[in-house]
């Protein structure tokens, strides 16, 4: 009997934990934290593990809070789409009040954690929550420009790591911001292409032309080219203390070309399979690019 009760308790707690991961979008939050840590390593002269912990913990809280607010606001629309109808709120496993409590606690804890690093880090963290929740989320059902607006909070994590070390926003974190800013367009438009039918059920306008056509594919190509250009600019010595060696720049350029090939393939075929390959290539690119930047710094 005791075994059955303890098993039931474990099962209940595992469900609670699973719903927490879902409401905060744990995988997305971890990828954001990874970007922040990469930015931290690029700026740090020496690694301070307490600072690294505060950045990772605070960053997760901020992203988790943004996602929780988003799911509260879009709960009725989420119920209409196949990919989101099983989220905790529309599925009835979590109340709006519980989700709101989680979001508020994560916001406060996240801002305080980042403030312990320095005020500018906390400020940018707070700005990211505001833009994501109060501007990007409402615009998704109004205009495709929502992706442009959403690219601002989405580009903050990479540069946030640098700011957490320096308490300053200059050419270096600005460059890191621009890299991740331009990257988001091919990434999210490829995702939007794949999920276009499902997004339309919720009334979301994610593709720039509103259609899976050559116009959308052409814009994906253009933004991918801009992403490649910005990614290698530090090799020219014009980005302050942010450096990139020639071999590292060549490697990143080649990785960008691979992503560009997938973008051209989408332009030619205009099918979901090509969009999926581009989306996966974009995820690989942003991760590997950040690793190359960090490794290159410590090899110089």
Short mmCIF file of C-alpha atoms in Angstrom, two decimals:
data_model
loop_
_atom_site.label_atom_id
_atom_site.label_comp_id
_atom_site.label_asym_id
_atom_site.label_seq_id
_atom_site.Cartn_x
_atom_site.Cartn_y
_atom_site.Cartn_z
CA UNK A 1 0.00 0.00 0.00
CA UNK A 2 2.79 2.40 0.96
CA UNK A 3 4.62 1.53 -2.24
CA UNK A 4 1.54 2.38 -4.30
CA UNK A 5 1.11 5.71 -2.48
CA UNK A 6 4.79 6.65 -2.91
CA UNK A 7 4.64 5.68 -6.58
CA UNK A 8 1.55 7.88 -7.05
CA UNK A 9 3.30 10.79 -5.33
CA UNK A 10 6.36 10.39 -7.56
CA UNK A 11 4.12 10.28 -10.60
CA UNK A 12 2.29 13.43 -9.49
CA UNK A 13 5.54 15.29 -8.88
CA UNK A 14 6.92 14.17 -12.23
CA UNK A 15 3.79 15.60 -13.89
CA UNK A 16 4.22 18.89 -12.02
CA UNK A 17 7.86 19.06 -13.09
CA UNK A 18 6.92 18.23 -16.69
CA UNK A 19 4.32 21.00 -16.72
CA UNK A 20 6.83 23.46 -15.25
CA UNK A 21 9.25 22.59 -18.05
CA UNK A 22 6.43 23.05 -20.57
CA UNK A 23 5.17 26.38 -19.23
CA UNK A 24 8.74 27.78 -19.18
CA UNK A 25 9.74 26.05 -22.45
CA UNK A 26 12.78 24.48 -20.83
CA UNK A 27 14.59 23.51 -24.05
CA UNK A 28 14.28 27.02 -25.45
CA UNK A 29 15.32 28.53 -22.11
CA UNK A 30 18.41 26.32 -21.94
CA UNK A 31 19.44 27.36 -25.47
CA UNK A 32 19.05 31.01 -24.45
CA UNK A 33 21.17 30.43 -21.35
CA UNK A 34 23.79 28.79 -23.59
CA UNK A 35 23.94 31.97 -25.71
CA UNK A 36 24.31 34.14 -22.61
CA UNK A 37 27.13 31.98 -21.26
CA UNK A 38 28.90 32.19 -24.63
CA UNK A 39 28.69 36.00 -24.46
CA UNK A 40 30.02 35.87 -20.89
CA UNK A 41 33.07 33.83 -21.93
CA UNK A 42 33.80 36.25 -24.76
CA UNK A 43 33.98 39.21 -22.37
CA UNK A 44 35.44 37.65 -19.21
CA UNK A 45 39.13 37.95 -18.43
CA UNK A 46 38.68 35.39 -15.67
CA UNK A 47 35.77 33.08 -15.00
CA UNK A 48 33.80 33.80 -11.82
CA UNK A 49 31.51 30.87 -11.16
CA UNK A 50 29.08 32.81 -8.96
CA UNK A 51 28.57 35.33 -11.77
CA UNK A 52 28.16 32.51 -14.26
CA UNK A 53 25.55 30.87 -12.03
CA UNK A 54 23.62 34.12 -11.55
CA UNK A 55 23.64 34.73 -15.30
CA UNK A 56 22.43 31.21 -16.11
CA UNK A 57 19.83 31.13 -13.31
CA UNK A 58 18.58 34.65 -13.93
CA UNK A 59 18.52 34.08 -17.68
CA UNK A 60 16.44 30.92 -17.31
CA UNK A 61 14.01 32.74 -15.02
CA UNK A 62 13.57 35.61 -17.48
CA UNK A 63 12.97 33.34 -20.47
CA UNK A 64 10.73 31.08 -18.41
CA UNK A 65 8.69 34.06 -17.25
CA UNK A 66 8.30 35.36 -20.83
CA UNK A 67 7.09 31.97 -22.01
CA UNK A 68 4.67 31.62 -19.09
CA UNK A 69 3.15 35.06 -19.77
CA UNK A 70 2.94 34.14 -23.45
CA UNK A 71 1.04 30.93 -22.73
CA UNK A 72 -1.34 32.76 -20.39
CA UNK A 73 -2.15 35.37 -23.03
CA UNK A 74 -2.47 32.85 -25.88
CA UNK A 75 -4.22 30.07 -23.95
CA UNK A 76 -7.38 30.21 -26.07
CA UNK A 77 -5.42 30.27 -29.32
CA UNK A 78 -3.13 27.46 -28.12
CA UNK A 79 -6.21 25.25 -27.70
CA UNK A 80 -6.88 25.60 -31.44
CA UNK A 81 -3.47 24.38 -32.65
CA UNK A 82 -2.23 20.80 -32.71
CA UNK A 83 1.29 21.62 -31.51
CA UNK A 84 0.10 23.66 -28.51
CA UNK A 85 -3.27 22.20 -27.44
CA UNK A 86 -1.58 19.90 -24.91
CA UNK A 87 0.21 22.73 -23.11
CA UNK A 88 -0.60 22.85 -19.37
CA UNK A 89 -3.20 25.66 -19.50
CA UNK A 90 -5.31 24.69 -22.55
CA UNK A 91 -5.13 21.03 -21.50
CA UNK A 92 -6.52 21.98 -18.08
CA UNK A 93 -3.56 20.68 -16.06
CA UNK A 94 -2.63 24.15 -14.80
CA UNK A 95 -4.82 27.11 -13.87
CA UNK A 96 -4.20 30.62 -15.16
CA UNK A 97 -3.60 31.81 -11.57
CA UNK A 98 -0.94 29.14 -11.02
CA UNK A 99 0.79 30.02 -14.29
CA UNK A 100 0.63 33.74 -13.45
CA UNK A 101 2.14 33.08 -10.02
CA UNK A 102 4.98 31.15 -11.62
CA UNK A 103 5.54 33.94 -14.17
CA UNK A 104 5.61 36.70 -11.53
CA UNK A 105 7.97 34.77 -9.23
CA UNK A 106 10.32 33.99 -12.12
CA UNK A 107 10.27 37.65 -13.20
CA UNK A 108 11.17 38.95 -9.75
CA UNK A 109 13.78 36.28 -9.02
CA UNK A 110 15.29 36.69 -12.49
CA UNK A 111 15.60 40.47 -12.29
CA UNK A 112 17.12 40.30 -8.80
CA UNK A 113 19.61 37.63 -9.89
CA UNK A 114 20.70 39.68 -12.90
CA UNK A 115 20.83 42.87 -10.81
CA UNK A 116 23.39 41.20 -8.54
CA UNK A 117 25.59 41.03 -11.64
CA UNK A 118 25.01 44.69 -12.55
CA UNK A 119 22.10 47.07 -13.24
CA UNK A 120 22.40 47.05 -17.06
CA UNK A 121 22.09 43.27 -17.20
CA UNK A 122 18.89 43.43 -15.15
CA UNK A 123 17.61 46.28 -17.33
CA UNK A 124 18.11 44.35 -20.57
CA UNK A 125 16.52 41.28 -19.00
CA UNK A 126 13.47 43.31 -18.02
CA UNK A 127 13.30 44.88 -21.50
CA UNK A 128 13.32 41.42 -23.08
CA UNK A 129 10.32 40.31 -20.99
CA UNK A 130 8.41 43.51 -21.77
CA UNK A 131 9.01 43.35 -25.53
CA UNK A 132 8.26 39.63 -25.78
CA UNK A 133 5.11 39.75 -23.68
CA UNK A 134 3.64 43.18 -24.34
CA UNK A 135 4.63 43.82 -27.96
CA UNK A 136 5.62 40.62 -29.80
CA UNK A 137 2.88 38.36 -28.40
CA UNK A 138 -0.10 40.67 -29.22
CA UNK A 139 1.30 41.45 -32.68
CA UNK A 140 1.50 37.79 -33.76
CA UNK A 141 -2.17 37.77 -34.74
CA UNK A 142 -2.04 41.25 -36.27
CA UNK A 143 0.95 41.47 -38.61
CA UNK A 144 3.97 39.51 -39.89
CA UNK A 145 6.07 42.38 -38.50
CA UNK A 146 5.71 40.58 -35.17
CA UNK A 147 8.75 38.49 -36.15
CA UNK A 148 10.79 41.69 -36.57
CA UNK A 149 9.69 42.93 -33.15
CA UNK A 150 10.30 39.52 -31.57
CA UNK A 151 13.83 39.48 -32.96
CA UNK A 152 14.80 42.24 -30.50
CA UNK A 153 14.20 40.33 -27.25
CA UNK A 154 15.41 37.18 -29.01
CA UNK A 155 18.75 38.83 -29.83
CA UNK A 156 19.43 40.01 -26.28
CA UNK A 157 20.83 36.78 -24.71
CA UNK A 158 24.13 36.60 -26.66
CA UNK A 159 25.02 40.19 -25.85
CA UNK A 160 23.61 39.91 -22.30
CA UNK A 161 26.55 37.71 -21.30
CA UNK A 162 28.98 40.42 -22.39
CA UNK A 163 27.05 43.13 -20.54
CA UNK A 164 26.96 40.96 -17.40
CA UNK A 165 30.76 41.16 -17.29
CA UNK A 166 31.30 44.78 -18.35
CA UNK A 167 28.10 46.59 -17.25
CA UNK A 168 28.43 48.44 -20.54
CA UNK A 169 26.73 48.33 -23.95
CA UNK A 170 29.13 49.19 -26.76
CA UNK A 171 30.25 47.95 -30.16
CA UNK A 172 31.10 44.45 -28.84
CA UNK A 173 27.73 43.47 -27.37
CA UNK A 174 26.07 45.43 -30.18
CA UNK A 175 27.77 43.14 -32.71
CA UNK A 176 26.73 40.02 -30.79
CA UNK A 177 23.19 41.41 -30.71
CA UNK A 178 23.14 41.95 -34.48
CA UNK A 179 24.41 38.44 -35.23
CA UNK A 180 21.58 36.83 -33.29
CA UNK A 181 19.09 39.43 -34.55
CA UNK A 182 19.61 38.59 -38.22
CA UNK A 183 19.83 34.85 -37.50
CA UNK A 184 16.30 34.78 -36.13
CA UNK A 185 14.61 35.64 -39.42
CA UNK A 186 15.65 32.54 -41.41
CA UNK A 187 15.21 30.44 -38.28
CA UNK A 188 11.67 31.56 -37.40
CA UNK A 189 10.47 31.86 -40.98
CA UNK A 190 11.62 28.30 -41.65
CA UNK A 191 9.73 27.23 -38.53
CA UNK A 192 6.74 29.34 -39.56
CA UNK A 193 6.81 27.72 -43.01
CA UNK A 194 6.70 24.23 -41.47
CA UNK A 195 3.86 25.10 -39.09
CA UNK A 196 1.97 27.54 -41.33
CA UNK A 197 -1.26 25.51 -41.47
CA UNK A 198 -1.27 25.07 -37.69
CA UNK A 199 -0.41 28.73 -37.07
CA UNK A 200 -3.34 29.80 -39.25
CA UNK A 201 -5.72 27.87 -36.98
CA UNK A 202 -4.67 30.24 -34.19
CA UNK A 203 -4.72 33.29 -36.46
CA UNK A 204 -0.96 33.84 -36.28
CA UNK A 205 0.68 35.78 -39.11
CA UNK A 206 4.29 34.53 -39.08
CA UNK A 207 5.45 34.56 -42.72
CA UNK A 208 6.53 37.92 -44.22
CA UNK A 209 4.28 37.66 -47.29
CA UNK A 210 1.62 35.63 -45.50
CA UNK A 211 2.27 32.73 -47.88
CA UNK A 212 4.72 29.89 -48.44
CA UNK A 213 5.92 31.48 -51.67
CA UNK A 214 9.06 32.70 -53.40
CA UNK A 215 8.74 36.10 -51.74
CA UNK A 216 9.09 34.57 -48.27
CA UNK A 217 11.92 32.31 -49.42
CA UNK A 218 13.74 35.27 -50.99
CA UNK A 219 13.59 37.24 -47.74
CA UNK A 220 14.97 34.21 -45.90
CA UNK A 221 17.92 34.20 -48.31
CA UNK A 222 18.54 37.93 -47.85
CA UNK A 223 18.55 37.77 -44.06
CA UNK A 224 20.79 34.70 -44.12
CA UNK A 225 23.33 36.66 -46.19
CA UNK A 226 23.21 39.57 -43.73
CA UNK A 227 23.68 37.11 -40.87
CA UNK A 228 26.80 35.69 -42.51
CA UNK A 229 28.26 39.16 -43.12
CA UNK A 230 27.68 40.33 -39.54
CA UNK A 231 29.05 37.06 -38.13
CA UNK A 232 32.49 37.55 -39.70
CA UNK A 233 32.85 41.33 -39.22
CA UNK A 234 34.91 40.96 -36.00
CA UNK A 235 37.70 39.45 -38.13
CA UNK A 236 38.27 42.93 -39.64
CA UNK A 237 39.29 44.46 -36.30
CA UNK A 238 36.53 47.06 -36.17
CA UNK A 239 34.50 45.70 -33.25
CA UNK A 240 36.55 46.87 -30.27
CA UNK A 241 37.57 44.07 -27.90
CA UNK A 242 35.56 41.47 -29.81
CA UNK A 243 38.05 39.67 -32.05
CA UNK A 244 37.79 36.78 -34.50
CA UNK A 245 40.79 35.14 -36.14
CA UNK A 246 40.89 34.61 -39.91
CA UNK A 247 40.65 30.78 -39.64
CA UNK A 248 37.66 31.09 -37.29
CA UNK A 249 36.02 33.62 -39.62
CA UNK A 250 36.49 31.27 -42.59
CA UNK A 251 34.96 28.40 -40.61
CA UNK A 252 31.95 30.51 -39.60
CA UNK A 253 31.61 31.78 -43.18
CA UNK A 254 31.52 28.20 -44.47
CA UNK A 255 28.93 27.22 -41.87
CA UNK A 256 26.85 30.18 -42.99
CA UNK A 257 27.15 29.07 -46.61
CA UNK A 258 25.76 25.67 -45.66
CA UNK A 259 22.75 27.40 -44.15
CA UNK A 260 22.46 29.57 -47.26
CA UNK A 261 22.39 26.46 -49.46
CA UNK A 262 19.41 25.18 -47.49
CA UNK A 263 17.76 28.59 -47.91
CA UNK A 264 18.22 28.40 -51.70
CA UNK A 265 16.87 24.87 -51.67
CA UNK A 266 13.73 26.14 -49.94
CA UNK A 267 13.43 28.83 -52.63
CA UNK A 268 13.58 26.13 -55.31
CA UNK A 269 11.33 23.48 -53.75
CA UNK A 270 9.09 25.50 -51.42
CA UNK A 271 8.13 22.45 -49.38
CA UNK A 272 8.00 21.64 -45.67
CA UNK A 273 10.89 19.18 -45.92
CA UNK A 274 13.24 21.90 -47.15
CA UNK A 275 11.97 24.28 -44.46
CA UNK A 276 12.65 21.70 -41.77
CA UNK A 277 16.21 21.15 -43.02
CA UNK A 278 16.81 24.91 -43.00
CA UNK A 279 15.42 25.20 -39.47
CA UNK A 280 17.70 22.41 -38.22
CA UNK A 281 20.65 23.97 -40.05
CA UNK A 282 19.93 27.31 -38.37
CA UNK A 283 19.91 25.71 -34.90
CA UNK A 284 23.23 24.01 -35.66
CA UNK A 285 24.67 27.26 -37.02
CA UNK A 286 23.90 29.45 -34.00
CA UNK A 287 25.24 26.85 -31.56
CA UNK A 288 28.42 26.04 -33.50
CA UNK A 289 29.06 29.71 -34.32
CA UNK A 290 29.02 30.64 -30.64
CA UNK A 291 31.30 27.72 -29.78
CA UNK A 292 33.76 28.79 -32.49
CA UNK A 293 33.77 32.36 -31.15
CA UNK A 294 34.51 31.19 -27.60
CA UNK A 295 37.15 28.62 -28.57
CA UNK A 296 38.82 31.12 -30.88
CA UNK A 297 39.05 33.67 -28.07
CA UNK A 298 40.87 31.25 -25.79
CA UNK A 299 43.18 30.07 -28.58
CA UNK A 300 44.35 33.60 -29.44
#
